[in-house]
Amino acid sequence: EPAGAGPSAEATAPAPVSAADAARETRIPVKGVRKATAAAMVNSAFTAPHVTEFVTVDVTRTMRLVQDLKKDPDLSGLRVNPLLLVAKAFLVAIRRHPEVNATWDEENQEIVQKGYVNLGVAAATPRGLIVPNIKDAGTRTLPELAAELGELVSTAREGKTTPAAMQGGTVTITNVGVFGVDTGTPILNPGESAILAFGQVREQPWVHKGKVKPRQITTLGLSFDHRMVDGALGSQVLADVAAVLERPKRLMTWT
């Protein structure tokens, strides 16, 4: 084999199995949404140099605020949950650090900074993983954001998400906490600069005001494209999200 050549077909083919083992296997054709997702994730993982950072944060005040907002007449009938405030915190962090909201133009060798935020939300559906996004999410009030998040989730579960809803995203949130895990190292949605993983909120012992107390704790993970976002910028964005969730009154003082 010539030097520098790729692996042969024999080397990349699945190892042969016995007839008895083959009878106990199920082959599932990869097509549709799952095939497109697989191709996009491979392209993203091996094109954009990913960096992932983590922070563990006390979100007790945010969880209390969620309960208060559920009783607010302005949010009556809307889906109010921790993800809503995580989304709002992420949008606040992006407003404070707009350079994180960008894409890489390989052909022109340019970084394209976006003056708008189309916020993607990863959704697991029977057809596979999809990432619809809320257009101009940074301009939405909290009730508007709650309404659009609710619509996005409902539409995805019903399998009615349109191709347009999955195009043009700039950053994404993936709520891995709904699966009972603490965090993850998310792969960027192709063409986007950052993706935030929101882990499960757990009651844990935590030092609060000098004393160990039971508090609501979660872990956030932020993956970003290191061609556009250096470690300092990524850290600032993640720290801002954590700071808002720790003290949600910053939603008012920082906007």
PDB file of C-alpha atoms in Angstrom:
ATOM      1  CA  GLU A   1       0.000   0.000   0.000  1.00  0.00           C
ATOM      2  CA  PRO A   2       1.491   3.419  -0.935  1.00  0.00           C
ATOM      3  CA  ALA A   3       2.745   5.584   1.910  1.00  0.00           C
ATOM      4  CA  GLY A   4       0.054   7.953   3.139  1.00  0.00           C
ATOM      5  CA  ALA A   5      -2.783   5.960   1.598  1.00  0.00           C
ATOM      6  CA  GLY A   6      -5.955   5.474   3.630  1.00  0.00           C
ATOM      7  CA  PRO A   7      -6.999   2.169   5.179  1.00  0.00           C
ATOM      8  CA  SER A   8      -8.001  -0.569   2.782  1.00  0.00           C
ATOM      9  CA  ALA A   9     -11.578  -1.713   2.358  1.00  0.00           C
ATOM     10  CA  GLU A  10     -10.671  -4.908   4.181  1.00  0.00           C
ATOM     11  CA  ALA A  11      -9.379  -2.941   7.161  1.00  0.00           C
ATOM     12  CA  THR A  12     -12.523  -0.822   7.461  1.00  0.00           C
ATOM     13  CA  ALA A  13     -15.057  -3.602   6.874  1.00  0.00           C
ATOM     14  CA  PRO A  14     -16.867  -5.086   9.902  1.00  0.00           C
ATOM     15  CA  ALA A  15     -15.248  -8.188  11.350  1.00  0.00           C
ATOM     16  CA  PRO A  16     -16.959 -11.366  10.109  1.00  0.00           C
ATOM     17  CA  VAL A  17     -19.377 -13.060  12.509  1.00  0.00           C
ATOM     18  CA  SER A  18     -20.600 -16.607  12.678  1.00  0.00           C
ATOM     19  CA  ALA A  19     -23.971 -17.593  11.273  1.00  0.00           C
ATOM     20  CA  ALA A  20     -25.218 -18.219  14.803  1.00  0.00           C
ATOM     21  CA  ASP A  21     -24.238 -14.724  15.937  1.00  0.00           C
ATOM     22  CA  ALA A  22     -25.653 -13.142  12.783  1.00  0.00           C
ATOM     23  CA  ALA A  23     -29.017 -14.733  13.531  1.00  0.00           C
ATOM     24  CA  ARG A  24     -29.075 -12.842  16.828  1.00  0.00           C
ATOM     25  CA  GLU A  25     -28.318  -9.452  15.272  1.00  0.00           C
ATOM     26  CA  THR A  26     -30.719  -6.830  13.950  1.00  0.00           C
ATOM     27  CA  ARG A  27     -29.696  -4.588  11.080  1.00  0.00           C
ATOM     28  CA  ILE A  28     -31.321  -1.156  10.973  1.00  0.00           C
ATOM     29  CA  PRO A  29     -30.926   0.869   7.754  1.00  0.00           C
ATOM     30  CA  VAL A  30     -29.491   4.324   8.434  1.00  0.00           C
ATOM     31  CA  LYS A  31     -31.620   6.808   6.524  1.00  0.00           C
ATOM     32  CA  GLY A  32     -33.642   9.977   6.830  1.00  0.00           C
ATOM     33  CA  VAL A  33     -33.062  12.179   9.867  1.00  0.00           C
ATOM     34  CA  ARG A  34     -30.621   9.758  11.508  1.00  0.00           C
ATOM     35  CA  LYS A  35     -28.462   9.510   8.378  1.00  0.00           C
ATOM     36  CA  ALA A  36     -28.373  13.297   7.967  1.00  0.00           C
ATOM     37  CA  THR A  37     -27.549  13.763  11.664  1.00  0.00           C
ATOM     38  CA  ALA A  38     -24.739  11.208  11.524  1.00  0.00           C
ATOM     39  CA  ALA A  39     -23.168  12.880   8.492  1.00  0.00           C
ATOM     40  CA  ALA A  40     -23.465  16.347  10.050  1.00  0.00           C
ATOM     41  CA  MET A  41     -21.944  15.245  13.362  1.00  0.00           C
ATOM     42  CA  VAL A  42     -18.991  13.509  11.705  1.00  0.00           C
ATOM     43  CA  ASN A  43     -18.380  16.587   9.562  1.00  0.00           C
ATOM     44  CA  SER A  44     -18.575  18.876  12.598  1.00  0.00           C
ATOM     45  CA  ALA A  45     -16.412  16.724  14.851  1.00  0.00           C
ATOM     46  CA  PHE A  46     -13.610  16.445  12.298  1.00  0.00           C
ATOM     47  CA  THR A  47     -13.813  19.977  10.890  1.00  0.00           C
ATOM     48  CA  ALA A  48     -14.261  22.311  13.857  1.00  0.00           C
ATOM     49  CA  PRO A  49     -11.615  22.064  16.600  1.00  0.00           C
ATOM     50  CA  HIS A  50     -13.817  21.523  19.652  1.00  0.00           C
ATOM     51  CA  VAL A  51     -12.982  22.689  23.147  1.00  0.00           C
ATOM     52  CA  THR A  52     -15.324  21.878  26.046  1.00  0.00           C
ATOM     53  CA  GLU A  53     -15.310  23.571  29.446  1.00  0.00           C
ATOM     54  CA  PHE A  54     -17.425  22.819  32.506  1.00  0.00           C
ATOM     55  CA  VAL A  55     -18.746  24.617  35.555  1.00  0.00           C
ATOM     56  CA  THR A  56     -20.791  23.350  38.508  1.00  0.00           C
ATOM     57  CA  VAL A  57     -23.210  25.899  39.877  1.00  0.00           C
ATOM     58  CA  ASP A  58     -25.750  26.380  42.652  1.00  0.00           C
ATOM     59  CA  VAL A  59     -29.066  27.022  40.888  1.00  0.00           C
ATOM     60  CA  THR A  60     -31.277  27.030  43.988  1.00  0.00           C
ATOM     61  CA  ARG A  61     -32.420  30.609  43.371  1.00  0.00           C
ATOM     62  CA  THR A  62     -33.194  29.831  39.733  1.00  0.00           C
ATOM     63  CA  MET A  63     -35.295  26.814  40.729  1.00  0.00           C
ATOM     64  CA  ARG A  64     -37.230  29.017  43.165  1.00  0.00           C
ATOM     65  CA  LEU A  65     -37.751  31.599  40.442  1.00  0.00           C
ATOM     66  CA  VAL A  66     -39.117  28.902  38.122  1.00  0.00           C
ATOM     67  CA  GLN A  67     -41.755  28.047  40.739  1.00  0.00           C
ATOM     68  CA  ASP A  68     -42.639  31.732  41.159  1.00  0.00           C
ATOM     69  CA  LEU A  69     -42.910  32.269  37.397  1.00  0.00           C
ATOM     70  CA  LYS A  70     -45.301  29.334  37.079  1.00  0.00           C
ATOM     71  CA  LYS A  71     -47.738  31.388  39.156  1.00  0.00           C
ATOM     72  CA  ASP A  72     -47.187  34.606  37.185  1.00  0.00           C
ATOM     73  CA  PRO A  73     -50.277  35.686  35.194  1.00  0.00           C
ATOM     74  CA  ASP A  74     -48.025  36.951  32.367  1.00  0.00           C
ATOM     75  CA  LEU A  75     -46.828  33.365  31.841  1.00  0.00           C
ATOM     76  CA  SER A  76     -50.182  31.666  32.316  1.00  0.00           C
ATOM     77  CA  GLY A  77     -50.622  28.682  30.018  1.00  0.00           C
ATOM     78  CA  LEU A  78     -46.968  28.692  28.953  1.00  0.00           C
ATOM     79  CA  ARG A  79     -44.316  26.035  29.511  1.00  0.00           C
ATOM     80  CA  VAL A  80     -42.153  27.357  32.362  1.00  0.00           C
ATOM     81  CA  ASN A  81     -39.192  25.186  33.336  1.00  0.00           C
ATOM     82  CA  PRO A  82     -35.482  25.481  34.178  1.00  0.00           C
ATOM     83  CA  LEU A  83     -34.548  25.237  30.471  1.00  0.00           C
ATOM     84  CA  LEU A  84     -36.370  28.541  29.869  1.00  0.00           C
ATOM     85  CA  LEU A  85     -34.094  30.349  32.317  1.00  0.00           C
ATOM     86  CA  VAL A  86     -30.992  28.543  31.034  1.00  0.00           C
ATOM     87  CA  ALA A  87     -31.891  29.781  27.555  1.00  0.00           C
ATOM     88  CA  LYS A  88     -32.374  33.314  28.866  1.00  0.00           C
ATOM     89  CA  ALA A  89     -29.061  33.166  30.747  1.00  0.00           C
ATOM     90  CA  PHE A  90     -27.276  31.982  27.591  1.00  0.00           C
ATOM     91  CA  LEU A  91     -28.807  34.849  25.614  1.00  0.00           C
ATOM     92  CA  VAL A  92     -27.663  37.336  28.258  1.00  0.00           C
ATOM     93  CA  ALA A  93     -24.120  35.925  28.098  1.00  0.00           C
ATOM     94  CA  ILE A  94     -24.123  36.226  24.301  1.00  0.00           C
ATOM     95  CA  ARG A  95     -25.335  39.821  24.518  1.00  0.00           C
ATOM     96  CA  ARG A  96     -22.398  40.578  26.830  1.00  0.00           C
ATOM     97  CA  HIS A  97     -19.953  38.721  24.551  1.00  0.00           C
ATOM     98  CA  PRO A  98     -21.417  39.005  21.018  1.00  0.00           C
ATOM     99  CA  GLU A  99     -18.207  37.806  19.362  1.00  0.00           C
ATOM    100  CA  VAL A 100     -19.021  34.256  20.514  1.00  0.00           C
ATOM    101  CA  ASN A 101     -22.002  34.229  18.132  1.00  0.00           C
ATOM    102  CA  ALA A 102     -20.269  33.603  14.814  1.00  0.00           C
ATOM    103  CA  THR A 103     -19.548  31.161  12.030  1.00  0.00           C
ATOM    104  CA  TRP A 104     -16.409  30.211  10.107  1.00  0.00           C
ATOM    105  CA  ASP A 105     -16.356  30.930   6.359  1.00  0.00           C
ATOM    106  CA  GLU A 106     -13.732  28.518   5.030  1.00  0.00           C
ATOM    107  CA  GLU A 107     -13.966  29.642   1.418  1.00  0.00           C
ATOM    108  CA  ASN A 108     -13.332  33.309   2.169  1.00  0.00           C
ATOM    109  CA  GLN A 109     -11.238  32.693   5.298  1.00  0.00           C
ATOM    110  CA  GLU A 110     -13.434  34.988   7.352  1.00  0.00           C
ATOM    111  CA  ILE A 111     -15.138  34.907  10.723  1.00  0.00           C
ATOM    112  CA  VAL A 112     -18.738  36.024  10.245  1.00  0.00           C
ATOM    113  CA  GLN A 113     -20.101  37.568  13.432  1.00  0.00           C
ATOM    114  CA  LYS A 114     -23.884  37.400  13.679  1.00  0.00           C
ATOM    115  CA  GLY A 115     -25.943  40.375  14.792  1.00  0.00           C
ATOM    116  CA  TYR A 116     -28.802  38.048  15.683  1.00  0.00           C
ATOM    117  CA  VAL A 117     -29.176  34.857  17.730  1.00  0.00           C
ATOM    118  CA  ASN A 118     -31.074  31.905  16.290  1.00  0.00           C
ATOM    119  CA  LEU A 119     -31.149  29.683  19.361  1.00  0.00           C
ATOM    120  CA  GLY A 120     -31.205  25.963  18.616  1.00  0.00           C
ATOM    121  CA  VAL A 121     -32.606  23.429  21.062  1.00  0.00           C
ATOM    122  CA  ALA A 122     -31.588  19.803  20.528  1.00  0.00           C
ATOM    123  CA  ALA A 123     -34.650  17.564  20.559  1.00  0.00           C
ATOM    124  CA  ALA A 124     -34.729  13.771  20.692  1.00  0.00           C
ATOM    125  CA  THR A 125     -37.582  12.467  18.543  1.00  0.00           C
ATOM    126  CA  PRO A 126     -38.631   9.019  17.309  1.00  0.00           C
ATOM    127  CA  ARG A 127     -37.017   9.939  13.973  1.00  0.00           C
ATOM    128  CA  GLY A 128     -33.722  10.851  15.637  1.00  0.00           C
ATOM    129  CA  LEU A 129     -31.994  13.979  16.937  1.00  0.00           C
ATOM    130  CA  ILE A 130     -33.075  17.279  15.419  1.00  0.00           C
ATOM    131  CA  VAL A 131     -32.105  20.855  16.278  1.00  0.00           C
ATOM    132  CA  PRO A 132     -34.831  23.377  15.438  1.00  0.00           C
ATOM    133  CA  ASN A 133     -34.084  26.951  16.391  1.00  0.00           C
ATOM    134  CA  ILE A 134     -35.888  30.037  17.619  1.00  0.00           C
ATOM    135  CA  LYS A 135     -35.266  32.887  15.186  1.00  0.00           C
ATOM    136  CA  ASP A 136     -34.056  36.174  16.714  1.00  0.00           C
ATOM    137  CA  ALA A 137     -34.277  34.663  20.184  1.00  0.00           C
ATOM    138  CA  GLY A 138     -32.226  37.520  21.619  1.00  0.00           C
ATOM    139  CA  THR A 139     -35.070  39.958  20.983  1.00  0.00           C
ATOM    140  CA  ARG A 140     -37.740  37.875  22.732  1.00  0.00           C
ATOM    141  CA  THR A 141     -39.316  38.749  26.064  1.00  0.00           C
ATOM    142  CA  LEU A 142     -39.481  35.934  28.622  1.00  0.00           C
ATOM    143  CA  PRO A 143     -43.144  35.103  27.817  1.00  0.00           C
ATOM    144  CA  GLU A 144     -42.338  35.109  24.088  1.00  0.00           C
ATOM    145  CA  LEU A 145     -39.320  32.866  24.651  1.00  0.00           C
ATOM    146  CA  ALA A 146     -41.435  30.488  26.772  1.00  0.00           C
ATOM    147  CA  ALA A 147     -44.105  30.335  24.061  1.00  0.00           C
ATOM    148  CA  GLU A 148     -41.574  29.628  21.308  1.00  0.00           C
ATOM    149  CA  LEU A 149     -39.751  26.989  23.353  1.00  0.00           C
ATOM    150  CA  GLY A 150     -43.061  25.258  24.062  1.00  0.00           C
ATOM    151  CA  GLU A 151     -44.025  25.362  20.394  1.00  0.00           C
ATOM    152  CA  LEU A 152     -40.600  24.075  19.331  1.00  0.00           C
ATOM    153  CA  VAL A 153     -40.745  21.080  21.692  1.00  0.00           C
ATOM    154  CA  SER A 154     -44.356  20.187  20.865  1.00  0.00           C
ATOM    155  CA  THR A 155     -43.769  20.405  17.122  1.00  0.00           C
ATOM    156  CA  ALA A 156     -40.636  18.251  17.381  1.00  0.00           C
ATOM    157  CA  ARG A 157     -42.425  15.561  19.399  1.00  0.00           C
ATOM    158  CA  GLU A 158     -45.225  15.456  16.838  1.00  0.00           C
ATOM    159  CA  GLY A 159     -42.715  15.065  14.016  1.00  0.00           C
ATOM    160  CA  LYS A 160     -43.894  18.282  12.366  1.00  0.00           C
ATOM    161  CA  THR A 161     -40.674  20.318  12.495  1.00  0.00           C
ATOM    162  CA  THR A 162     -40.087  22.003   9.125  1.00  0.00           C
ATOM    163  CA  PRO A 163     -36.693  22.145   7.374  1.00  0.00           C
ATOM    164  CA  ALA A 164     -36.762  25.947   7.707  1.00  0.00           C
ATOM    165  CA  ALA A 165     -36.979  25.632  11.490  1.00  0.00           C
ATOM    166  CA  MET A 166     -33.710  23.670  11.492  1.00  0.00           C
ATOM    167  CA  GLN A 167     -31.784  26.063   9.271  1.00  0.00           C
ATOM    168  CA  GLY A 168     -29.822  29.170  10.184  1.00  0.00           C
ATOM    169  CA  GLY A 169     -29.035  28.342  13.819  1.00  0.00           C
ATOM    170  CA  THR A 170     -26.162  30.222  15.454  1.00  0.00           C
ATOM    171  CA  VAL A 171     -25.821  28.561  18.906  1.00  0.00           C
ATOM    172  CA  THR A 172     -27.534  25.584  20.554  1.00  0.00           C
ATOM    173  CA  ILE A 173     -28.613  24.244  23.953  1.00  0.00           C
ATOM    174  CA  THR A 174     -28.834  20.523  24.647  1.00  0.00           C
ATOM    175  CA  ASN A 175     -30.735  19.532  27.774  1.00  0.00           C
ATOM    176  CA  VAL A 176     -28.977  16.289  28.708  1.00  0.00           C
ATOM    177  CA  GLY A 177     -30.349  16.551  32.257  1.00  0.00           C
ATOM    178  CA  VAL A 178     -33.701  15.177  31.116  1.00  0.00           C
ATOM    179  CA  PHE A 179     -31.938  11.823  30.663  1.00  0.00           C
ATOM    180  CA  GLY A 180     -30.666  11.829  34.255  1.00  0.00           C
ATOM    181  CA  VAL A 181     -27.024  12.645  33.492  1.00  0.00           C
ATOM    182  CA  ASP A 182     -24.845  15.395  34.901  1.00  0.00           C
ATOM    183  CA  THR A 183     -23.338  16.815  31.710  1.00  0.00           C
ATOM    184  CA  GLY A 184     -21.696  15.908  28.429  1.00  0.00           C
ATOM    185  CA  THR A 185     -19.212  17.062  25.792  1.00  0.00           C
ATOM    186  CA  PRO A 186     -21.630  18.145  23.047  1.00  0.00           C
ATOM    187  CA  ILE A 187     -20.635  18.280  19.382  1.00  0.00           C
ATOM    188  CA  LEU A 188     -21.277  21.592  17.674  1.00  0.00           C
ATOM    189  CA  ASN A 189     -24.203  21.837  15.309  1.00  0.00           C
ATOM    190  CA  PRO A 190     -22.513  22.352  11.899  1.00  0.00           C
ATOM    191  CA  GLY A 191     -21.777  26.000  11.168  1.00  0.00           C
ATOM    192  CA  GLU A 192     -22.342  27.122  14.757  1.00  0.00           C
ATOM    193  CA  SER A 193     -19.801  28.481  17.213  1.00  0.00           C
ATOM    194  CA  ALA A 194     -21.042  27.153  20.567  1.00  0.00           C
ATOM    195  CA  ILE A 195     -23.305  24.585  22.193  1.00  0.00           C
ATOM    196  CA  LEU A 196     -24.324  24.549  25.859  1.00  0.00           C
ATOM    197  CA  ALA A 197     -25.098  21.296  27.694  1.00  0.00           C
ATOM    198  CA  PHE A 198     -27.457  21.616  30.671  1.00  0.00           C
ATOM    199  CA  GLY A 199     -27.147  18.722  33.126  1.00  0.00           C
ATOM    200  CA  GLN A 200     -29.558  17.318  35.673  1.00  0.00           C
ATOM    201  CA  VAL A 201     -30.350  19.499  38.689  1.00  0.00           C
ATOM    202  CA  ARG A 202     -29.647  17.509  41.853  1.00  0.00           C
ATOM    203  CA  GLU A 203     -29.962  18.311  45.546  1.00  0.00           C
ATOM    204  CA  GLN A 204     -26.429  18.111  46.985  1.00  0.00           C
ATOM    205  CA  PRO A 205     -24.504  19.355  50.009  1.00  0.00           C
ATOM    206  CA  TRP A 206     -22.990  22.725  49.138  1.00  0.00           C
ATOM    207  CA  VAL A 207     -21.142  25.439  51.046  1.00  0.00           C
ATOM    208  CA  HIS A 208     -23.564  28.386  51.136  1.00  0.00           C
ATOM    209  CA  LYS A 209     -22.809  31.475  53.215  1.00  0.00           C
ATOM    210  CA  GLY A 210     -20.124  29.591  55.127  1.00  0.00           C
ATOM    211  CA  LYS A 211     -22.261  26.570  56.000  1.00  0.00           C
ATOM    212  CA  VAL A 212     -22.862  23.223  54.327  1.00  0.00           C
ATOM    213  CA  LYS A 213     -26.494  23.104  53.227  1.00  0.00           C
ATOM    214  CA  PRO A 214     -28.597  21.072  50.775  1.00  0.00           C
ATOM    215  CA  ARG A 215     -28.738  23.083  47.553  1.00  0.00           C
ATOM    216  CA  GLN A 216     -29.914  22.543  43.977  1.00  0.00           C
ATOM    217  CA  ILE A 217     -26.783  21.949  41.885  1.00  0.00           C
ATOM    218  CA  THR A 218     -26.175  21.434  38.179  1.00  0.00           C
ATOM    219  CA  THR A 219     -23.223  21.176  35.810  1.00  0.00           C
ATOM    220  CA  LEU A 220     -22.984  23.120  32.566  1.00  0.00           C
ATOM    221  CA  GLY A 221     -20.728  22.184  29.669  1.00  0.00           C
ATOM    222  CA  LEU A 222     -19.883  24.579  26.834  1.00  0.00           C
ATOM    223  CA  SER A 223     -18.290  23.336  23.617  1.00  0.00           C
ATOM    224  CA  PHE A 224     -16.996  25.957  21.203  1.00  0.00           C
ATOM    225  CA  ASP A 225     -15.105  26.237  17.933  1.00  0.00           C
ATOM    226  CA  HIS A 226     -11.545  27.174  18.854  1.00  0.00           C
ATOM    227  CA  ARG A 227     -10.945  28.769  15.455  1.00  0.00           C
ATOM    228  CA  MET A 228     -13.278  31.595  16.475  1.00  0.00           C
ATOM    229  CA  VAL A 229     -13.584  31.338  20.245  1.00  0.00           C
ATOM    230  CA  ASP A 230     -10.466  31.232  22.377  1.00  0.00           C
ATOM    231  CA  GLY A 231     -10.330  29.866  25.898  1.00  0.00           C
ATOM    232  CA  ALA A 232     -10.768  33.253  27.552  1.00  0.00           C
ATOM    233  CA  LEU A 233     -13.919  34.104  25.581  1.00  0.00           C
ATOM    234  CA  GLY A 234     -15.417  30.651  26.047  1.00  0.00           C
ATOM    235  CA  SER A 235     -14.717  30.821  29.775  1.00  0.00           C
ATOM    236  CA  GLN A 236     -16.315  34.259  30.060  1.00  0.00           C
ATOM    237  CA  VAL A 237     -19.479  33.109  28.306  1.00  0.00           C
ATOM    238  CA  LEU A 238     -19.788  29.977  30.443  1.00  0.00           C
ATOM    239  CA  ALA A 239     -19.052  31.912  33.639  1.00  0.00           C
ATOM    240  CA  ASP A 240     -21.739  34.464  32.737  1.00  0.00           C
ATOM    241  CA  VAL A 241     -24.347  31.745  32.183  1.00  0.00           C
ATOM    242  CA  ALA A 242     -23.436  30.243  35.551  1.00  0.00           C
ATOM    243  CA  ALA A 243     -23.523  33.633  37.272  1.00  0.00           C
ATOM    244  CA  VAL A 244     -27.035  34.386  35.977  1.00  0.00           C
ATOM    245  CA  LEU A 245     -28.313  30.974  37.071  1.00  0.00           C
ATOM    246  CA  GLU A 246     -26.713  31.393  40.497  1.00  0.00           C
ATOM    247  CA  ARG A 247     -28.237  34.860  40.980  1.00  0.00           C
ATOM    248  CA  PRO A 248     -31.085  35.264  38.477  1.00  0.00           C
ATOM    249  CA  LYS A 249     -31.628  38.913  39.447  1.00  0.00           C
ATOM    250  CA  ARG A 250     -28.724  39.486  37.033  1.00  0.00           C
ATOM    251  CA  LEU A 251     -31.313  38.948  34.302  1.00  0.00           C
ATOM    252  CA  MET A 252     -32.372  42.501  35.177  1.00  0.00           C
ATOM    253  CA  THR A 253     -29.076  44.116  36.141  1.00  0.00           C
ATOM    254  CA  TRP A 254     -27.152  42.748  33.135  1.00  0.00           C
ATOM    255  CA  THR A 255     -29.738  43.609  30.466  1.00  0.00           C
TER     256      THR A 255
END
